[in-house]
């Protein structure tokens, strides 16, 4: 452990500067205006894997953005760890809410990160966490302590549904053969209390369009006489929850896993302050499904949220108009056993049925994925827990995340191996939001902890 710490301290300035250079490239996969930047980032990742010590690295073409594959095979008889990450990032909007430009990384101190944090889009999700693995490989290669084989699969479409990843995995099962998959695209409870994510929610993401008259109408001449698509859409959305914030789609809860009282009690052991939670968000109270506490609502229960809504005139001043169309984007976070395609069908059928005769409704599915649970008695989990315990001084707590990483279920289906989610981000790191950041402490601690996972995974596999 001392050798690991010594190497990290000796090279920490370079590690930080290399990440900053990577964060400068605006690899926004959702916007085609950044296509070349995404490709440039892929090449930067390829180069970094070669320098870190991979014996073989290639750019794998896909129907979308390329996947960077790298490997270092020291002995085919030893276990193989497959590292997954992504080099694409979320759009930076709204730009005016950033305190510094999103692709001009700067280090700032905060109350949570007194040692400093890198502020930039992608700092935590996922360039910073992905790059920890690259530097951990470098550390193990340079110190001659790599105890097993390692493969890397870094994609560029995670933020837009990973469609090409599924295509790639299905066609490269032998290349990707492994004993465990290691991902850092999640978080932990705090810098004092590590945690391991053992469950992820699935996702169904749709866009809805409500159409009324064949053109925008004068609200004085036609108001009250024809259906207003914006009014109708608002009513339809409002009806998707009842007075207990229970989702009203028929069949939505049919396959929802109900956790036992014992399991819920274990979850409750994770440190949590409701007052701090509310203060951090500047809200007077929490809100959600009746019968569940906050940490259950955002992890073990399914949800339905409107992510965007628009229609009509939204410019400066007034324009008295009844819009011809109204739109909304809606995401449903799903728990294990809920099939995202089935939920999308249930939503489409129900939402369409809510429309009055004066409008038509179109539902367009965008993407989705299955939920996932990894057992805490697995070798991978135990290795991760031993690694965290050594670097943080306390055991990790198993937690279920409210987020979705759809490819985790895909990996288990296609590659027949379990995934260990070793995240080092914090809830306060503002991923997907303005002023995203990643603590210097967290970044370097990840580089320290990951090699120990390899060590203990090999020892426990014997």
PDB file of N, CA and C in Angstrom, residues 80-118:
ATOM      1  N   UNK A  80      -9.156 -12.422 -15.538  1.00  0.00           N
ATOM      2  CA  UNK A  80      -9.171 -11.236 -16.392  1.00  0.00           C
ATOM      3  C   UNK A  80     -10.218 -10.253 -15.897  1.00  0.00           C
ATOM      4  N   UNK A  81      -9.803  -9.005 -15.704  1.00  0.00           N
ATOM      5  CA  UNK A  81     -10.705  -7.914 -15.322  1.00  0.00           C
ATOM      6  C   UNK A  81     -11.002  -7.097 -16.577  1.00  0.00           C
ATOM      7  N   UNK A  82     -12.282  -6.875 -16.852  1.00  0.00           N
ATOM      8  CA  UNK A  82     -12.693  -6.015 -17.966  1.00  0.00           C
ATOM      9  C   UNK A  82     -13.159  -4.678 -17.394  1.00  0.00           C
ATOM     10  N   UNK A  83     -12.464  -3.610 -17.765  1.00  0.00           N
ATOM     11  CA  UNK A  83     -12.807  -2.267 -17.306  1.00  0.00           C
ATOM     12  C   UNK A  83     -13.678  -1.592 -18.360  1.00  0.00           C
ATOM     13  N   UNK A  84     -14.829  -1.086 -17.932  1.00  0.00           N
ATOM     14  CA  UNK A  84     -15.711  -0.319 -18.828  1.00  0.00           C
ATOM     15  C   UNK A  84     -15.778   1.132 -18.375  1.00  0.00           C
ATOM     16  N   UNK A  85     -15.807   2.023 -19.333  1.00  0.00           N
ATOM     17  CA  UNK A  85     -16.023   3.443 -19.042  1.00  0.00           C
ATOM     18  C   UNK A  85     -16.512   4.132 -20.307  1.00  0.00           C
ATOM     19  N   UNK A  86     -16.783   5.414 -20.212  1.00  0.00           N
ATOM     20  CA  UNK A  86     -17.199   6.151 -21.418  1.00  0.00           C
ATOM     21  C   UNK A  86     -16.499   7.503 -21.472  1.00  0.00           C
ATOM     22  N   UNK A  87     -16.197   7.913 -22.700  1.00  0.00           N
ATOM     23  CA  UNK A  87     -15.480   9.171 -22.905  1.00  0.00           C
ATOM     24  C   UNK A  87     -16.389  10.297 -23.392  1.00  0.00           C
ATOM     25  N   UNK A  88     -17.669  10.006 -23.641  1.00  0.00           N
ATOM     26  CA  UNK A  88     -18.586  11.081 -24.027  1.00  0.00           C
ATOM     27  C   UNK A  88     -19.176  11.738 -22.788  1.00  0.00           C
ATOM     28  N   UNK A  89     -19.699  12.948 -22.959  1.00  0.00           N
ATOM     29  CA  UNK A  89     -20.228  13.717 -21.833  1.00  0.00           C
ATOM     30  C   UNK A  89     -21.597  14.293 -22.182  1.00  0.00           C
ATOM     31  N   UNK A  90     -22.275  14.745 -21.157  1.00  0.00           N
ATOM     32  CA  UNK A  90     -23.568  15.409 -21.323  1.00  0.00           C
ATOM     33  C   UNK A  90     -23.394  16.795 -21.955  1.00  0.00           C
ATOM     34  N   UNK A  91     -24.428  17.307 -22.624  1.00  0.00           N
ATOM     35  CA  UNK A  91     -24.371  18.710 -23.065  1.00  0.00           C
ATOM     36  C   UNK A  91     -24.160  19.627 -21.866  1.00  0.00           C
ATOM     37  N   UNK A  92     -23.471  20.748 -22.044  1.00  0.00           N
ATOM     38  CA  UNK A  92     -23.166  21.620 -20.904  1.00  0.00           C
ATOM     39  C   UNK A  92     -24.290  22.578 -20.528  1.00  0.00           C
ATOM     40  N   UNK A  93     -25.333  22.672 -21.320  1.00  0.00           N
ATOM     41  CA  UNK A  93     -26.403  23.634 -21.078  1.00  0.00           C
ATOM     42  C   UNK A  93     -27.050  23.431 -19.702  1.00  0.00           C
ATOM     43  N   UNK A  94     -27.548  24.529 -19.089  1.00  0.00           N
ATOM     44  CA  UNK A  94     -27.497  25.929 -19.526  1.00  0.00           C
ATOM     45  C   UNK A  94     -26.150  26.580 -19.178  1.00  0.00           C
ATOM     46  N   UNK A  95     -25.519  27.131 -20.179  1.00  0.00           N
ATOM     47  CA  UNK A  95     -24.169  27.669 -20.031  1.00  0.00           C
ATOM     48  C   UNK A  95     -24.091  28.820 -19.034  1.00  0.00           C
ATOM     49  N   UNK A  96     -25.170  29.614 -18.949  1.00  0.00           N
ATOM     50  CA  UNK A  96     -25.122  30.807 -18.098  1.00  0.00           C
ATOM     51  C   UNK A  96     -25.051  30.469 -16.611  1.00  0.00           C
ATOM     52  N   UNK A  97     -25.322  29.215 -16.248  1.00  0.00           N
ATOM     53  CA  UNK A  97     -25.284  28.826 -14.837  1.00  0.00           C
ATOM     54  C   UNK A  97     -23.918  28.302 -14.406  1.00  0.00           C
ATOM     55  N   UNK A  98     -23.005  28.147 -15.347  1.00  0.00           N
ATOM     56  CA  UNK A  98     -21.653  27.727 -14.983  1.00  0.00           C
ATOM     57  C   UNK A  98     -20.876  28.909 -14.416  1.00  0.00           C
ATOM     58  N   UNK A  99     -20.108  28.658 -13.376  1.00  0.00           N
ATOM     59  CA  UNK A  99     -19.276  29.723 -12.804  1.00  0.00           C
ATOM     60  C   UNK A  99     -17.935  29.843 -13.525  1.00  0.00           C
ATOM     61  N   UNK A 100     -17.634  28.843 -14.354  1.00  0.00           N
ATOM     62  CA  UNK A 100     -16.458  28.883 -15.233  1.00  0.00           C
ATOM     63  C   UNK A 100     -16.831  28.074 -16.468  1.00  0.00           C
ATOM     64  N   UNK A 101     -16.215  28.343 -17.616  1.00  0.00           N
ATOM     65  CA  UNK A 101     -16.592  27.643 -18.847  1.00  0.00           C
ATOM     66  C   UNK A 101     -16.479  26.124 -18.694  1.00  0.00           C
ATOM     67  N   UNK A 102     -17.462  25.376 -19.180  1.00  0.00           N
ATOM     68  CA  UNK A 102     -17.515  23.931 -18.937  1.00  0.00           C
ATOM     69  C   UNK A 102     -16.379  23.132 -19.550  1.00  0.00           C
ATOM     70  N   UNK A 103     -15.743  23.663 -20.587  1.00  0.00           N
ATOM     71  CA  UNK A 103     -14.641  22.943 -21.213  1.00  0.00           C
ATOM     72  C   UNK A 103     -13.313  23.687 -21.064  1.00  0.00           C
ATOM     73  N   UNK A 104     -13.258  24.506 -20.024  1.00  0.00           N
ATOM     74  CA  UNK A 104     -12.005  25.146 -19.612  1.00  0.00           C
ATOM     75  C   UNK A 104     -11.795  24.785 -18.142  1.00  0.00           C
ATOM     76  N   UNK A 105     -11.307  23.567 -17.876  1.00  0.00           N
ATOM     77  CA  UNK A 105     -11.239  23.051 -16.504  1.00  0.00           C
ATOM     78  C   UNK A 105     -10.439  23.958 -15.567  1.00  0.00           C
ATOM     79  N   UNK A 106     -10.985  24.131 -14.369  1.00  0.00           N
ATOM     80  CA  UNK A 106     -10.283  24.885 -13.331  1.00  0.00           C
ATOM     81  C   UNK A 106     -10.408  24.123 -12.016  1.00  0.00           C
ATOM     82  N   UNK A 107      -9.446  24.316 -11.134  1.00  0.00           N
ATOM     83  CA  UNK A 107      -9.476  23.695  -9.815  1.00  0.00           C
ATOM     84  C   UNK A 107      -9.919  24.742  -8.795  1.00  0.00           C
ATOM     85  N   UNK A 108     -10.983  24.419  -8.053  1.00  0.00           N
ATOM     86  CA  UNK A 108     -11.509  25.321  -7.031  1.00  0.00           C
ATOM     87  C   UNK A 108     -11.695  24.536  -5.738  1.00  0.00           C
ATOM     88  N   UNK A 109     -11.563  25.220  -4.630  1.00  0.00           N
ATOM     89  CA  UNK A 109     -11.841  24.586  -3.342  1.00  0.00           C
ATOM     90  C   UNK A 109     -13.309  24.779  -2.995  1.00  0.00           C
ATOM     91  N   UNK A 110     -13.870  23.800  -2.298  1.00  0.00           N
ATOM     92  CA  UNK A 110     -15.247  23.877  -1.819  1.00  0.00           C
ATOM     93  C   UNK A 110     -15.276  23.370  -0.380  1.00  0.00           C
ATOM     94  N   UNK A 111     -16.418  23.529   0.285  1.00  0.00           N
ATOM     95  CA  UNK A 111     -16.547  23.020   1.651  1.00  0.00           C
ATOM     96  C   UNK A 111     -16.337  21.514   1.694  1.00  0.00           C
ATOM     97  N   UNK A 112     -16.842  20.810   0.675  1.00  0.00           N
ATOM     98  CA  UNK A 112     -16.723  19.356   0.639  1.00  0.00           C
ATOM     99  C   UNK A 112     -15.356  18.934   0.123  1.00  0.00           C
ATOM    100  N   UNK A 113     -14.774  19.761  -0.745  1.00  0.00           N
ATOM    101  CA  UNK A 113     -13.470  19.446  -1.330  1.00  0.00           C
ATOM    102  C   UNK A 113     -12.452  20.542  -0.983  1.00  0.00           C
ATOM    103  N   UNK A 114     -12.028  20.613   0.278  1.00  0.00           N
ATOM    104  CA  UNK A 114     -11.076  21.657   0.664  1.00  0.00           C
ATOM    105  C   UNK A 114      -9.722  21.529  -0.028  1.00  0.00           C
ATOM    106  N   UNK A 115      -9.406  20.310  -0.499  1.00  0.00           N
ATOM    107  CA  UNK A 115      -8.148  20.108  -1.213  1.00  0.00           C
ATOM    108  C   UNK A 115      -8.271  20.467  -2.692  1.00  0.00           C
ATOM    109  N   UNK A 116      -9.497  20.807  -3.120  1.00  0.00           N
ATOM    110  CA  UNK A 116      -9.720  21.228  -4.486  1.00  0.00           C
ATOM    111  C   UNK A 116     -10.509  20.216  -5.297  1.00  0.00           C
ATOM    112  N   UNK A 117     -11.220  20.714  -6.287  1.00  0.00           N
ATOM    113  CA  UNK A 117     -11.985  19.873  -7.206  1.00  0.00           C
ATOM    114  C   UNK A 117     -11.840  20.451  -8.610  1.00  0.00           C
ATOM    115  N   UNK A 118     -11.827  19.573  -9.602  1.00  0.00           N
ATOM    116  CA  UNK A 118     -11.748  20.006 -10.997  1.00  0.00           C
ATOM    117  C   UNK A 118     -13.156  20.267 -11.495  1.00  0.00           C
TER     118      UNK A 118
END
